[in-house]
PDB file of C-alpha atoms in Angstrom:
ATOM      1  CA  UNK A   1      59.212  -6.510  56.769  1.00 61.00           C
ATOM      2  CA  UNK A   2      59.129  -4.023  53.897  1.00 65.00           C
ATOM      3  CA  UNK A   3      57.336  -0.915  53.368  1.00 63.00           C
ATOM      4  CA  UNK A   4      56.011   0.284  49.848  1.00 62.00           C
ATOM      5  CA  UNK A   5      57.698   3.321  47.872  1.00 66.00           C
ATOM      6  CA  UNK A   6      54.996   4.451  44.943  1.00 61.00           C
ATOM      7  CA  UNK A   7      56.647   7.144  43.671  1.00 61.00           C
ATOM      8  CA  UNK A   8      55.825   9.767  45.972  1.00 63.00           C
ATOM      9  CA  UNK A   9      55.662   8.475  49.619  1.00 65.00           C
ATOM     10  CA  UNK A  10      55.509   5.249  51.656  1.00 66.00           C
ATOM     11  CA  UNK A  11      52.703   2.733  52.591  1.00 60.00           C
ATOM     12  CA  UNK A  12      51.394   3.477  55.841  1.00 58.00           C
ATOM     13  CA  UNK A  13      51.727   0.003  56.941  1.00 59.00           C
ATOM     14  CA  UNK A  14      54.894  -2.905  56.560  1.00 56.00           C
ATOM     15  CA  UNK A  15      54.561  -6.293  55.610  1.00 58.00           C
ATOM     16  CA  UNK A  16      56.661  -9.220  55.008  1.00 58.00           C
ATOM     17  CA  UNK A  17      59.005  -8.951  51.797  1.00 57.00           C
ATOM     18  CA  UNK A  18      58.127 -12.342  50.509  1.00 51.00           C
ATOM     19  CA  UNK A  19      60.127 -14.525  47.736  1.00 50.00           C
ATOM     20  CA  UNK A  20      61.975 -12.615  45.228  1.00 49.00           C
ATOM     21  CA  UNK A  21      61.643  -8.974  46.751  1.00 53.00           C
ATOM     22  CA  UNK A  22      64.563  -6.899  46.530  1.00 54.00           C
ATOM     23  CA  UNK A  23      64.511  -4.291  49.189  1.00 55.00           C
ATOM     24  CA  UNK A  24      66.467  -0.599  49.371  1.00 53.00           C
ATOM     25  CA  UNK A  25      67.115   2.089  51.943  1.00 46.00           C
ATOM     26  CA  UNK A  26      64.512   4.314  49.675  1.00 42.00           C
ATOM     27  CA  UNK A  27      64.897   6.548  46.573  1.00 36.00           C
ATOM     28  CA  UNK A  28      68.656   7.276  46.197  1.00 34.00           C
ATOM     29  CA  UNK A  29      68.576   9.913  43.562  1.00 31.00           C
ATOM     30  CA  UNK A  30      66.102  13.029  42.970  1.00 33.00           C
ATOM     31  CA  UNK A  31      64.044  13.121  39.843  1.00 32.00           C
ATOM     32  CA  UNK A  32      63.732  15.884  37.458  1.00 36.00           C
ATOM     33  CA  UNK A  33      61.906  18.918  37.673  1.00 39.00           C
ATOM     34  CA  UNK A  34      58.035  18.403  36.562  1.00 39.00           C
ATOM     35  CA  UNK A  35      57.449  19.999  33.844  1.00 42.00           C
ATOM     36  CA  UNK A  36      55.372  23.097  33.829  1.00 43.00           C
ATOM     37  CA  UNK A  37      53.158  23.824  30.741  1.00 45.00           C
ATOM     38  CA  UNK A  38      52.520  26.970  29.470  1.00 42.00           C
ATOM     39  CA  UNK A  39      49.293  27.582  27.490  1.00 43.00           C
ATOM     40  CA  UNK A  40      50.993  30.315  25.620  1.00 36.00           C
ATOM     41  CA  UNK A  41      54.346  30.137  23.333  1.00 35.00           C
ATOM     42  CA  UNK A  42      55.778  27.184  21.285  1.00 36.00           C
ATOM     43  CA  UNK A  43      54.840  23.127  22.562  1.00 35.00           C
ATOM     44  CA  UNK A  44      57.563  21.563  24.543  1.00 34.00           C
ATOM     45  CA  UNK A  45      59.156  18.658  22.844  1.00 32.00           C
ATOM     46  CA  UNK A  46      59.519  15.389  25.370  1.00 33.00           C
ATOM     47  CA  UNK A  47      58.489  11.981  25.647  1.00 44.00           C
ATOM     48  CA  UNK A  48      55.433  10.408  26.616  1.00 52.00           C
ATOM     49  CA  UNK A  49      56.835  10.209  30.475  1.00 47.00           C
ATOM     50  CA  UNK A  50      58.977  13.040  31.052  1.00 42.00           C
ATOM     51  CA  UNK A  51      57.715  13.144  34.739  1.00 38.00           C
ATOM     52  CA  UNK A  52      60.133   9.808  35.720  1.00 39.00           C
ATOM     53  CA  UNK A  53      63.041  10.273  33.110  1.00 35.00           C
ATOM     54  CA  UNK A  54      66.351   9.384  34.856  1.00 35.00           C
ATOM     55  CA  UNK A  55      64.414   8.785  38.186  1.00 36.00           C
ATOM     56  CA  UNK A  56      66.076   5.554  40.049  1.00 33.00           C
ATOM     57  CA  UNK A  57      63.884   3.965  43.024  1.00 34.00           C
ATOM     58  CA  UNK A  58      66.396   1.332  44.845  1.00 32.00           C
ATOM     59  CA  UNK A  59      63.107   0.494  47.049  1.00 35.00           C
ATOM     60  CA  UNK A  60      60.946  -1.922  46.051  1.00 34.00           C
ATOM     61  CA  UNK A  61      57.577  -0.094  43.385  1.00 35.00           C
ATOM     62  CA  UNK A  62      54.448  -1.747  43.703  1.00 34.00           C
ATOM     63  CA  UNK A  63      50.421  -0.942  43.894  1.00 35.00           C
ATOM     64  CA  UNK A  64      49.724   2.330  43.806  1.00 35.00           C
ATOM     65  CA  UNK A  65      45.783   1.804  43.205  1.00 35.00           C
ATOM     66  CA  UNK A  66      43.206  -1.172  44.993  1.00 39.00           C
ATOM     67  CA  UNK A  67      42.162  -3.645  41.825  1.00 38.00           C
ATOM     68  CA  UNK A  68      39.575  -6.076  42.276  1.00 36.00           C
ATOM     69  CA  UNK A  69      39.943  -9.926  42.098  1.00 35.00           C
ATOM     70  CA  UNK A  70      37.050 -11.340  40.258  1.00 35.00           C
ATOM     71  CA  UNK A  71      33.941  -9.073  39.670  1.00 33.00           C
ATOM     72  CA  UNK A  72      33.413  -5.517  40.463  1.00 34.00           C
ATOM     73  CA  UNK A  73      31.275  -2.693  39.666  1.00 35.00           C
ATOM     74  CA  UNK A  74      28.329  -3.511  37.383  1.00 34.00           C
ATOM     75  CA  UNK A  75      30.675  -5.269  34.541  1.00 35.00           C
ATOM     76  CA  UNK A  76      32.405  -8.275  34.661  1.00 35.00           C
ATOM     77  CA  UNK A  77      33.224  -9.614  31.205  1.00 39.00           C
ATOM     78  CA  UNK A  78      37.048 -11.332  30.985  1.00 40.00           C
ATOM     79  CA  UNK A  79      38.733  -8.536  29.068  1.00 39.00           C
ATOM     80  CA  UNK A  80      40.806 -11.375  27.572  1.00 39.00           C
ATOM     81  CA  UNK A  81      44.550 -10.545  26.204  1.00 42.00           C
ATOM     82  CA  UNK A  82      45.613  -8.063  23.667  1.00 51.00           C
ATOM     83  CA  UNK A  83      48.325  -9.346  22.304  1.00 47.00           C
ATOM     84  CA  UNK A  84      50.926  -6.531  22.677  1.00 53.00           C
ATOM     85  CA  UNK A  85      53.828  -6.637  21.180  1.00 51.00           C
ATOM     86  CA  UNK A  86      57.042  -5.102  21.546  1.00 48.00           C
ATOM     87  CA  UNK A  87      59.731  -3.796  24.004  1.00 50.00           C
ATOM     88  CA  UNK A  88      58.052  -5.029  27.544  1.00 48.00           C
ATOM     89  CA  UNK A  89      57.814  -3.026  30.802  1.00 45.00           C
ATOM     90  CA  UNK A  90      59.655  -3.915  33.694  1.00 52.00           C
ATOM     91  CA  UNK A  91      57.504  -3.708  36.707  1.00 65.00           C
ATOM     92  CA  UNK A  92      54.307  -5.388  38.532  1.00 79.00           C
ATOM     93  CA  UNK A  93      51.152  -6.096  37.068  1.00 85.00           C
ATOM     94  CA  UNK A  94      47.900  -7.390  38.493  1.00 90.00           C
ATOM     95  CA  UNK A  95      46.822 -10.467  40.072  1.00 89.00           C
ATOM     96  CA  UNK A  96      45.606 -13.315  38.445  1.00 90.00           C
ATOM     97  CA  UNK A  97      41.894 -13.085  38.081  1.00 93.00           C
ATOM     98  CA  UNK A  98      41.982  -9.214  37.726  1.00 94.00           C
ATOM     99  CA  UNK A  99      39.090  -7.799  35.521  1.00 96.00           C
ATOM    100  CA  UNK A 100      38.964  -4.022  36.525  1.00 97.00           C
ATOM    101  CA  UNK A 101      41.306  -0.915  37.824  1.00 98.00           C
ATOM    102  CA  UNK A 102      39.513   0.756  40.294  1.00 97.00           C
ATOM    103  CA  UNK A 103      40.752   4.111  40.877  1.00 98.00           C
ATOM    104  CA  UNK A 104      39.353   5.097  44.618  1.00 98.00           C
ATOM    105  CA  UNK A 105      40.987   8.657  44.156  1.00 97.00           C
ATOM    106  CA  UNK A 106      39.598   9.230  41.220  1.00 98.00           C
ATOM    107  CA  UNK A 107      35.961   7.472  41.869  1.00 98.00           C
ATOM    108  CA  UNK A 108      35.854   5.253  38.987  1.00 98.00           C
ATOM    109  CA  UNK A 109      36.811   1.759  38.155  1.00 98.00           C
ATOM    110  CA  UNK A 110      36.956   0.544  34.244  1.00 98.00           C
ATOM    111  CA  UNK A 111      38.867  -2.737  32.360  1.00 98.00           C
ATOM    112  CA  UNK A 112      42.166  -4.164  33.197  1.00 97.00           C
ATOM    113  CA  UNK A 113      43.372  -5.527  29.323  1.00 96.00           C
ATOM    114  CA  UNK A 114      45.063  -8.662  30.831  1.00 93.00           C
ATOM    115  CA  UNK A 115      48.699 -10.431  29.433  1.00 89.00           C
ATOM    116  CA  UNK A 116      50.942  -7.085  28.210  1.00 92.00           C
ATOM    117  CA  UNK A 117      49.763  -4.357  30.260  1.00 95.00           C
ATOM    118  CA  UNK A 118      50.932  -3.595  33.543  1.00 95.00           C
ATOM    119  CA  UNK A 119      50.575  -2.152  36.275  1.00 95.00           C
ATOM    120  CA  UNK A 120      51.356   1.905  36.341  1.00 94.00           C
ATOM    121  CA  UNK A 121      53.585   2.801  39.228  1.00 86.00           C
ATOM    122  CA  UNK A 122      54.939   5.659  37.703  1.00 80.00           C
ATOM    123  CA  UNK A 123      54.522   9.018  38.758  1.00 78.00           C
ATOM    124  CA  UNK A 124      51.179  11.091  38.497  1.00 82.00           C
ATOM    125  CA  UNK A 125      51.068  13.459  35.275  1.00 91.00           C
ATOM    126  CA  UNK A 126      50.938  16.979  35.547  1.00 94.00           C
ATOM    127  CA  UNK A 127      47.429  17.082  34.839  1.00 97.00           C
ATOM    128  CA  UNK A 128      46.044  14.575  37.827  1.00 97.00           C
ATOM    129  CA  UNK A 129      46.955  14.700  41.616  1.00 96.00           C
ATOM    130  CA  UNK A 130      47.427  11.158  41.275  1.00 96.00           C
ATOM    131  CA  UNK A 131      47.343   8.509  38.855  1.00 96.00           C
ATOM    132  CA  UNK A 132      46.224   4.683  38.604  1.00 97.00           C
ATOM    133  CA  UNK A 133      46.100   2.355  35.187  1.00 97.00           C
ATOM    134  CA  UNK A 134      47.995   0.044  32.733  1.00 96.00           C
ATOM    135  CA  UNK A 135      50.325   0.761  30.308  1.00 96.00           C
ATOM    136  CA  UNK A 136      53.633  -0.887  28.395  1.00 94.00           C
ATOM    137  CA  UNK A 137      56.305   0.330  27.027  1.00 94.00           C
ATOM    138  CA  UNK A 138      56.736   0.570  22.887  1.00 95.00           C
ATOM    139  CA  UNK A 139      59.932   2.284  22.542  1.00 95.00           C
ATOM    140  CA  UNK A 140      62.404   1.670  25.320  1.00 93.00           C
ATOM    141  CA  UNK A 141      64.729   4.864  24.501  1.00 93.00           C
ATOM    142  CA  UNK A 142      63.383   7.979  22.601  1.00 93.00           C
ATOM    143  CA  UNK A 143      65.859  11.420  21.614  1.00 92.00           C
ATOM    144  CA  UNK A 144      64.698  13.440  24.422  1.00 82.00           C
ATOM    145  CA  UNK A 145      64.910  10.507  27.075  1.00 83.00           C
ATOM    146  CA  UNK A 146      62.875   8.028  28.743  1.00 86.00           C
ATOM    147  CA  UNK A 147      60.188   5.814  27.412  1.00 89.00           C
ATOM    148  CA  UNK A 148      57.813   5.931  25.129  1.00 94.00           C
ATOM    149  CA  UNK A 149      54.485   4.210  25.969  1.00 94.00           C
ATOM    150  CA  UNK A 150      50.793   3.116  25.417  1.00 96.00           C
ATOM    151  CA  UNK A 151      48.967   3.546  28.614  1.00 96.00           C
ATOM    152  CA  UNK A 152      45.456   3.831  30.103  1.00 98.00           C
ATOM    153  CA  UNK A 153      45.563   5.944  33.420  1.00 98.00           C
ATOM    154  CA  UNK A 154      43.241   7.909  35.379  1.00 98.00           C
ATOM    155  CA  UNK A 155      42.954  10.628  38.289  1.00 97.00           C
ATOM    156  CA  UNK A 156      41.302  13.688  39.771  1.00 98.00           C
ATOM    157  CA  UNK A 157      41.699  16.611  37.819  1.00 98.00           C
ATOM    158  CA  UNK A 158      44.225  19.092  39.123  1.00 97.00           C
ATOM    159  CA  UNK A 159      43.639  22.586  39.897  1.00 96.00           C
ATOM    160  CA  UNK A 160      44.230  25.370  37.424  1.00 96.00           C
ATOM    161  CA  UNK A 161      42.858  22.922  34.214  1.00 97.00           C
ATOM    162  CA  UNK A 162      39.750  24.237  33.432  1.00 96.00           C
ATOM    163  CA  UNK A 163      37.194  22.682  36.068  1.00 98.00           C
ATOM    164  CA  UNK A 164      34.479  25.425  37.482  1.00 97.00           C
ATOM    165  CA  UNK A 165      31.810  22.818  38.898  1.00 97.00           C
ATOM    166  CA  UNK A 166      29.121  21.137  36.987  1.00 96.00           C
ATOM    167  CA  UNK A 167      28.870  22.006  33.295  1.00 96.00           C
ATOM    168  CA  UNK A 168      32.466  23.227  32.872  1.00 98.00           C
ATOM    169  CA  UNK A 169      33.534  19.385  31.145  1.00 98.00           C
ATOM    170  CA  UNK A 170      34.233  20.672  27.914  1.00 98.00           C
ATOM    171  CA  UNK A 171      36.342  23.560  28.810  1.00 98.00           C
ATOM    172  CA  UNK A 172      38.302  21.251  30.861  1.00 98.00           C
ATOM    173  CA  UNK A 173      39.073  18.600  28.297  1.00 98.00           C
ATOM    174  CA  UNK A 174      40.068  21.243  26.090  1.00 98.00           C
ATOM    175  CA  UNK A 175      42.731  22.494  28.863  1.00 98.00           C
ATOM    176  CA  UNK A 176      43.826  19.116  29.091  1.00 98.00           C
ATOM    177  CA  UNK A 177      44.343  18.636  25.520  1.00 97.00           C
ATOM    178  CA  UNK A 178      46.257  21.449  24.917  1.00 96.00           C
ATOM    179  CA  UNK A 179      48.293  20.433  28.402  1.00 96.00           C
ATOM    180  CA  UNK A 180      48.926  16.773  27.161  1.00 96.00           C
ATOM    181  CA  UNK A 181      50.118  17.612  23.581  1.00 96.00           C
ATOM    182  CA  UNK A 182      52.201  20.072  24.736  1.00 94.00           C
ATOM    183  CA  UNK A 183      54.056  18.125  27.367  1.00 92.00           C
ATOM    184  CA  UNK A 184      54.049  14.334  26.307  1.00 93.00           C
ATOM    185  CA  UNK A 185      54.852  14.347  22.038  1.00 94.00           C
ATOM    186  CA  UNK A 186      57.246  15.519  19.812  1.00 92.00           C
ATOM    187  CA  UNK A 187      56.298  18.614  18.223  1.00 91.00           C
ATOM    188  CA  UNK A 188      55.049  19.969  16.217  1.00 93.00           C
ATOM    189  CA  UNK A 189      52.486  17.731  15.965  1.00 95.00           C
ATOM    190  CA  UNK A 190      48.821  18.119  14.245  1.00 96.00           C
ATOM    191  CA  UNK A 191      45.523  17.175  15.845  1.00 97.00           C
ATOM    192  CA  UNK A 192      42.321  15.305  13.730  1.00 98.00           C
ATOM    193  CA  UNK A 193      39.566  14.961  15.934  1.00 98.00           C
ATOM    194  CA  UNK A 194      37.746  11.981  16.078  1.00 98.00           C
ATOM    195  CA  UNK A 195      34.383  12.714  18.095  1.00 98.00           C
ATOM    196  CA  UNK A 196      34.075  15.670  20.369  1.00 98.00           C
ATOM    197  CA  UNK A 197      30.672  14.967  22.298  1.00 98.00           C
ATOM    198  CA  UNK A 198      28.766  15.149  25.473  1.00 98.00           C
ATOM    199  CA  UNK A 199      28.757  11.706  27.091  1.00 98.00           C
ATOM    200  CA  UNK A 200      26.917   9.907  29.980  1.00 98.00           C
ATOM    201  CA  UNK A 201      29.081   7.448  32.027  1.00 98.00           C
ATOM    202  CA  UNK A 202      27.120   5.282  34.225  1.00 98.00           C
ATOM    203  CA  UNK A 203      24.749   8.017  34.767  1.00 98.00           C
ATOM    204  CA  UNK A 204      26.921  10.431  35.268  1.00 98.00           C
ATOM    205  CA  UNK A 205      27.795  13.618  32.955  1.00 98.00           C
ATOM    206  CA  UNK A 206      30.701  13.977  31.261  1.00 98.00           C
ATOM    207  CA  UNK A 207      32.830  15.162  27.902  1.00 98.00           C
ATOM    208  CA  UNK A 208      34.855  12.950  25.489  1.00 98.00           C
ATOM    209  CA  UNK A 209      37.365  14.071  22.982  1.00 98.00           C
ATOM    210  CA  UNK A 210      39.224  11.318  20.686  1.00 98.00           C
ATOM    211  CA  UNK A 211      41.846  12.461  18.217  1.00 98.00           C
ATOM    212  CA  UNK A 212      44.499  11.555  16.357  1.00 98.00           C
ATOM    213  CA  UNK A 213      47.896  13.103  16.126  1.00 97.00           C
ATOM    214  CA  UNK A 214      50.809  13.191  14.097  1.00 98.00           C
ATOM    215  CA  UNK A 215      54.595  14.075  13.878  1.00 97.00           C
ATOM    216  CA  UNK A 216      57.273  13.285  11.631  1.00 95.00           C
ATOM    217  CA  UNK A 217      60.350  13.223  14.245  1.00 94.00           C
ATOM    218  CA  UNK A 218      63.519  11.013  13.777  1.00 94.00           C
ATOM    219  CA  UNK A 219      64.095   9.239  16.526  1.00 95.00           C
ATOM    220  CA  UNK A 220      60.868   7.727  17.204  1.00 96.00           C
ATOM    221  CA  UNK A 221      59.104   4.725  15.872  1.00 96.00           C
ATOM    222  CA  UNK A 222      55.668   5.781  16.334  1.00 97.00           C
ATOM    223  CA  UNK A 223      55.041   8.816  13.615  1.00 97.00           C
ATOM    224  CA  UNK A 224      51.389   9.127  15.543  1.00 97.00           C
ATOM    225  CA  UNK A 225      49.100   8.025  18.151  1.00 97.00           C
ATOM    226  CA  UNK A 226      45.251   7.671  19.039  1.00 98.00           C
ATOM    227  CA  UNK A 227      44.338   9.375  21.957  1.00 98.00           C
ATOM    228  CA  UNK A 228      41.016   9.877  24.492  1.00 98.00           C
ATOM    229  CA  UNK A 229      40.677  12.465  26.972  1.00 98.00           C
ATOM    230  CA  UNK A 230      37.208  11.134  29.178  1.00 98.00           C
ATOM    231  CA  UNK A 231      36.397  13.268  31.785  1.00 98.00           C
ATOM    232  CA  UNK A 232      33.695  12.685  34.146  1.00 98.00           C
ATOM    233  CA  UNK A 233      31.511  14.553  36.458  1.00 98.00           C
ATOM    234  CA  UNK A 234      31.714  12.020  39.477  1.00 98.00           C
ATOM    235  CA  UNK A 235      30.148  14.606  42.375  1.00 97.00           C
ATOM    236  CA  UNK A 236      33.692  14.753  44.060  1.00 97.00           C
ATOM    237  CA  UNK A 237      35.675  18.215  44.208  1.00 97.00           C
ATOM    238  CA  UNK A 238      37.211  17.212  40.766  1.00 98.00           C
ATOM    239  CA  UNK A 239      36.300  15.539  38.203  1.00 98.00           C
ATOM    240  CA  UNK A 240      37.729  11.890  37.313  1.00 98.00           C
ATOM    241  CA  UNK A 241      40.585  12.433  34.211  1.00 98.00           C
ATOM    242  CA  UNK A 242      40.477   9.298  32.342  1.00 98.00           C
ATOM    243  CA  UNK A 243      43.627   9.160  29.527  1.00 98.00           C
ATOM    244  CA  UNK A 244      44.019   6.463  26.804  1.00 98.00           C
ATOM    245  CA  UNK A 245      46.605   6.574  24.085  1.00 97.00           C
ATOM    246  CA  UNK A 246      47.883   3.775  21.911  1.00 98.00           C
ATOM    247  CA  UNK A 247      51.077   4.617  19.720  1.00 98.00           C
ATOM    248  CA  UNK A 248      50.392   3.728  15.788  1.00 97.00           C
ATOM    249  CA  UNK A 249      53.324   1.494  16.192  1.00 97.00           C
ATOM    250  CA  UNK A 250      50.640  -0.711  18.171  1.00 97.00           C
ATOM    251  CA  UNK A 251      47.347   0.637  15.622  1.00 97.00           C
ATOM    252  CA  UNK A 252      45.747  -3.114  16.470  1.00 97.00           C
ATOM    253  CA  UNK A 253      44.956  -2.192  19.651  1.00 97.00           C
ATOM    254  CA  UNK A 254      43.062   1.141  19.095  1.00 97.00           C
ATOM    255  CA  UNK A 255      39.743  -0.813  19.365  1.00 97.00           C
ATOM    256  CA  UNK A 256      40.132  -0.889  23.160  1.00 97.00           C
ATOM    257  CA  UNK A 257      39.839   2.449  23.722  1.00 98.00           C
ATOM    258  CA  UNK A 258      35.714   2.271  22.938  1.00 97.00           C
ATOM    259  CA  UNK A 259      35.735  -0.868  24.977  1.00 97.00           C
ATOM    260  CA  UNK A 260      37.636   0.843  27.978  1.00 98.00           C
ATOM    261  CA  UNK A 261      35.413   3.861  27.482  1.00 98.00           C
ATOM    262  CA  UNK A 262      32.267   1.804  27.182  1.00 97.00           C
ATOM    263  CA  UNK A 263      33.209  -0.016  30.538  1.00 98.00           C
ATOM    264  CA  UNK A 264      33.492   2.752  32.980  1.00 98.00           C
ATOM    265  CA  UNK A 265      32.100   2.795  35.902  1.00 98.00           C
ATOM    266  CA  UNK A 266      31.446   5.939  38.551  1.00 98.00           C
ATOM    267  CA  UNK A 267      32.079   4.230  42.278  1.00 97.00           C
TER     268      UNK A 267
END
């Protein structure tokens, strides 16, 4: 019988190991210090996932987040495969017959991509209290450390980002952005915006800001990425953070950021 390790704590509940499970004593060595972003002053330089670089779990990492086997939520299109391409992540993914990520924490559920992505067990952002969604890994060493990655996550907004209560969307996502650039991509690094826009998400309120940014770094095979900050007004305490971001190294997938976008659904 094994318990879960996702990061941060341990499953309330054990259950049996099954085939091919290698099991650990727990996390043997201490991660990094987060790091703390400062709205003032020059933009950090890291990678896209300084928050686990040099972490080592020994236990067993699996689901952090429920997903839903079949149909869920009001759409249920097969999201089909992308095609990825590239280094590959090393970790779980989804069940067969997976069609959406539903974030309970968060309080909303949009598209698992299928073959390429998996599962996110890393460690929750700075900006979000905790974190659910895909990713894979495009560059498996950058100079700073770690990974470099194209993901799709969401979680609740933390404190101290922005968030005042209904209407305050747009000062939030422009919090975040600052946040994100600042702690995640080389630097410097320039901004186009893409759209910048009020949005409705299954009825409920919300702000959208897609951009495009650019570096010219050695060390790293992406010189840019497409990114979309979603956040959504879900009723809860905070709002639901929804984060896409596909590396140019990977520019044939930037289409599913409309489709994940399009697809969201407020539980």
């Amino acid at each position: 019988m094994v318990r879960w390790w996702n990061g941060i704590g341990w499953s309330d509940v054990a259950t049996p190991a099954g085939p091919g499970v290698t099991t650990g004593t727990g996390e043997q060595t201490l991660r990094p210090p987060r790091p703390v972003w400062q709205p003032a002053g020059p933009a950090a330089t890291r990678s896209r996932v300084p928050w686990v670089v040099g972490a080592v779990v020994a236990a067993v990492v699996v689901l952090v987040v429920g997903v839903v086997l079949g149909t869920s939520g009001g759409r249920t299109g097969d999201p089909g495969p992308t095609g990825v391409a590239g280094p590959t992540a090393t970790g779980p993914t989804f069940a067969p017959g997976t069609v959406q990520i539903v974030d309970n924490q968060a309080g909303i559920a949009y598209p698992f991509l299928g073959d390429g992505w998996y599962q996110y067990v890393l460690s929750p952002p700075l900006e979000t209290t905790s974190v659910a969604g895909q990713y894979f890994v495009t560059q498996d060493t950058v100079p700073d450390g770690g990974e470099f990655i194209a993901q799709i996550t969401s979680g609740p907004v933390a404190e101290g980002y922005g968030w005042t209560g209904p209407g305050s969307a747009q000062a939030t996502v422009d919090t975040l952005t600052e946040s994100v650039r600042a702690n995640y991509y080389p630097g410097p690094n320039e901004a186009e915006v893409l759209r910048d826009e009020a949005v409705t998400v299954d009825g409920a309120p919300g702000w959208i800001r897609e951009f495009v940014l650019s570096w010219d770094n050695p060390g790293y095979d992406a010189t840019g990425e497409r990114a979309a900050l979603l956040v959504v007004d879900t009723g809860r305490s905070a709002p639901a953070l929804l984060y896409l971001s596909i590396p140019n190294t990977h520019a044939e997938l930037y289409g599913v950021i409309d489709r994940v976008v399009e697809a969201v659904d407020v539980l």
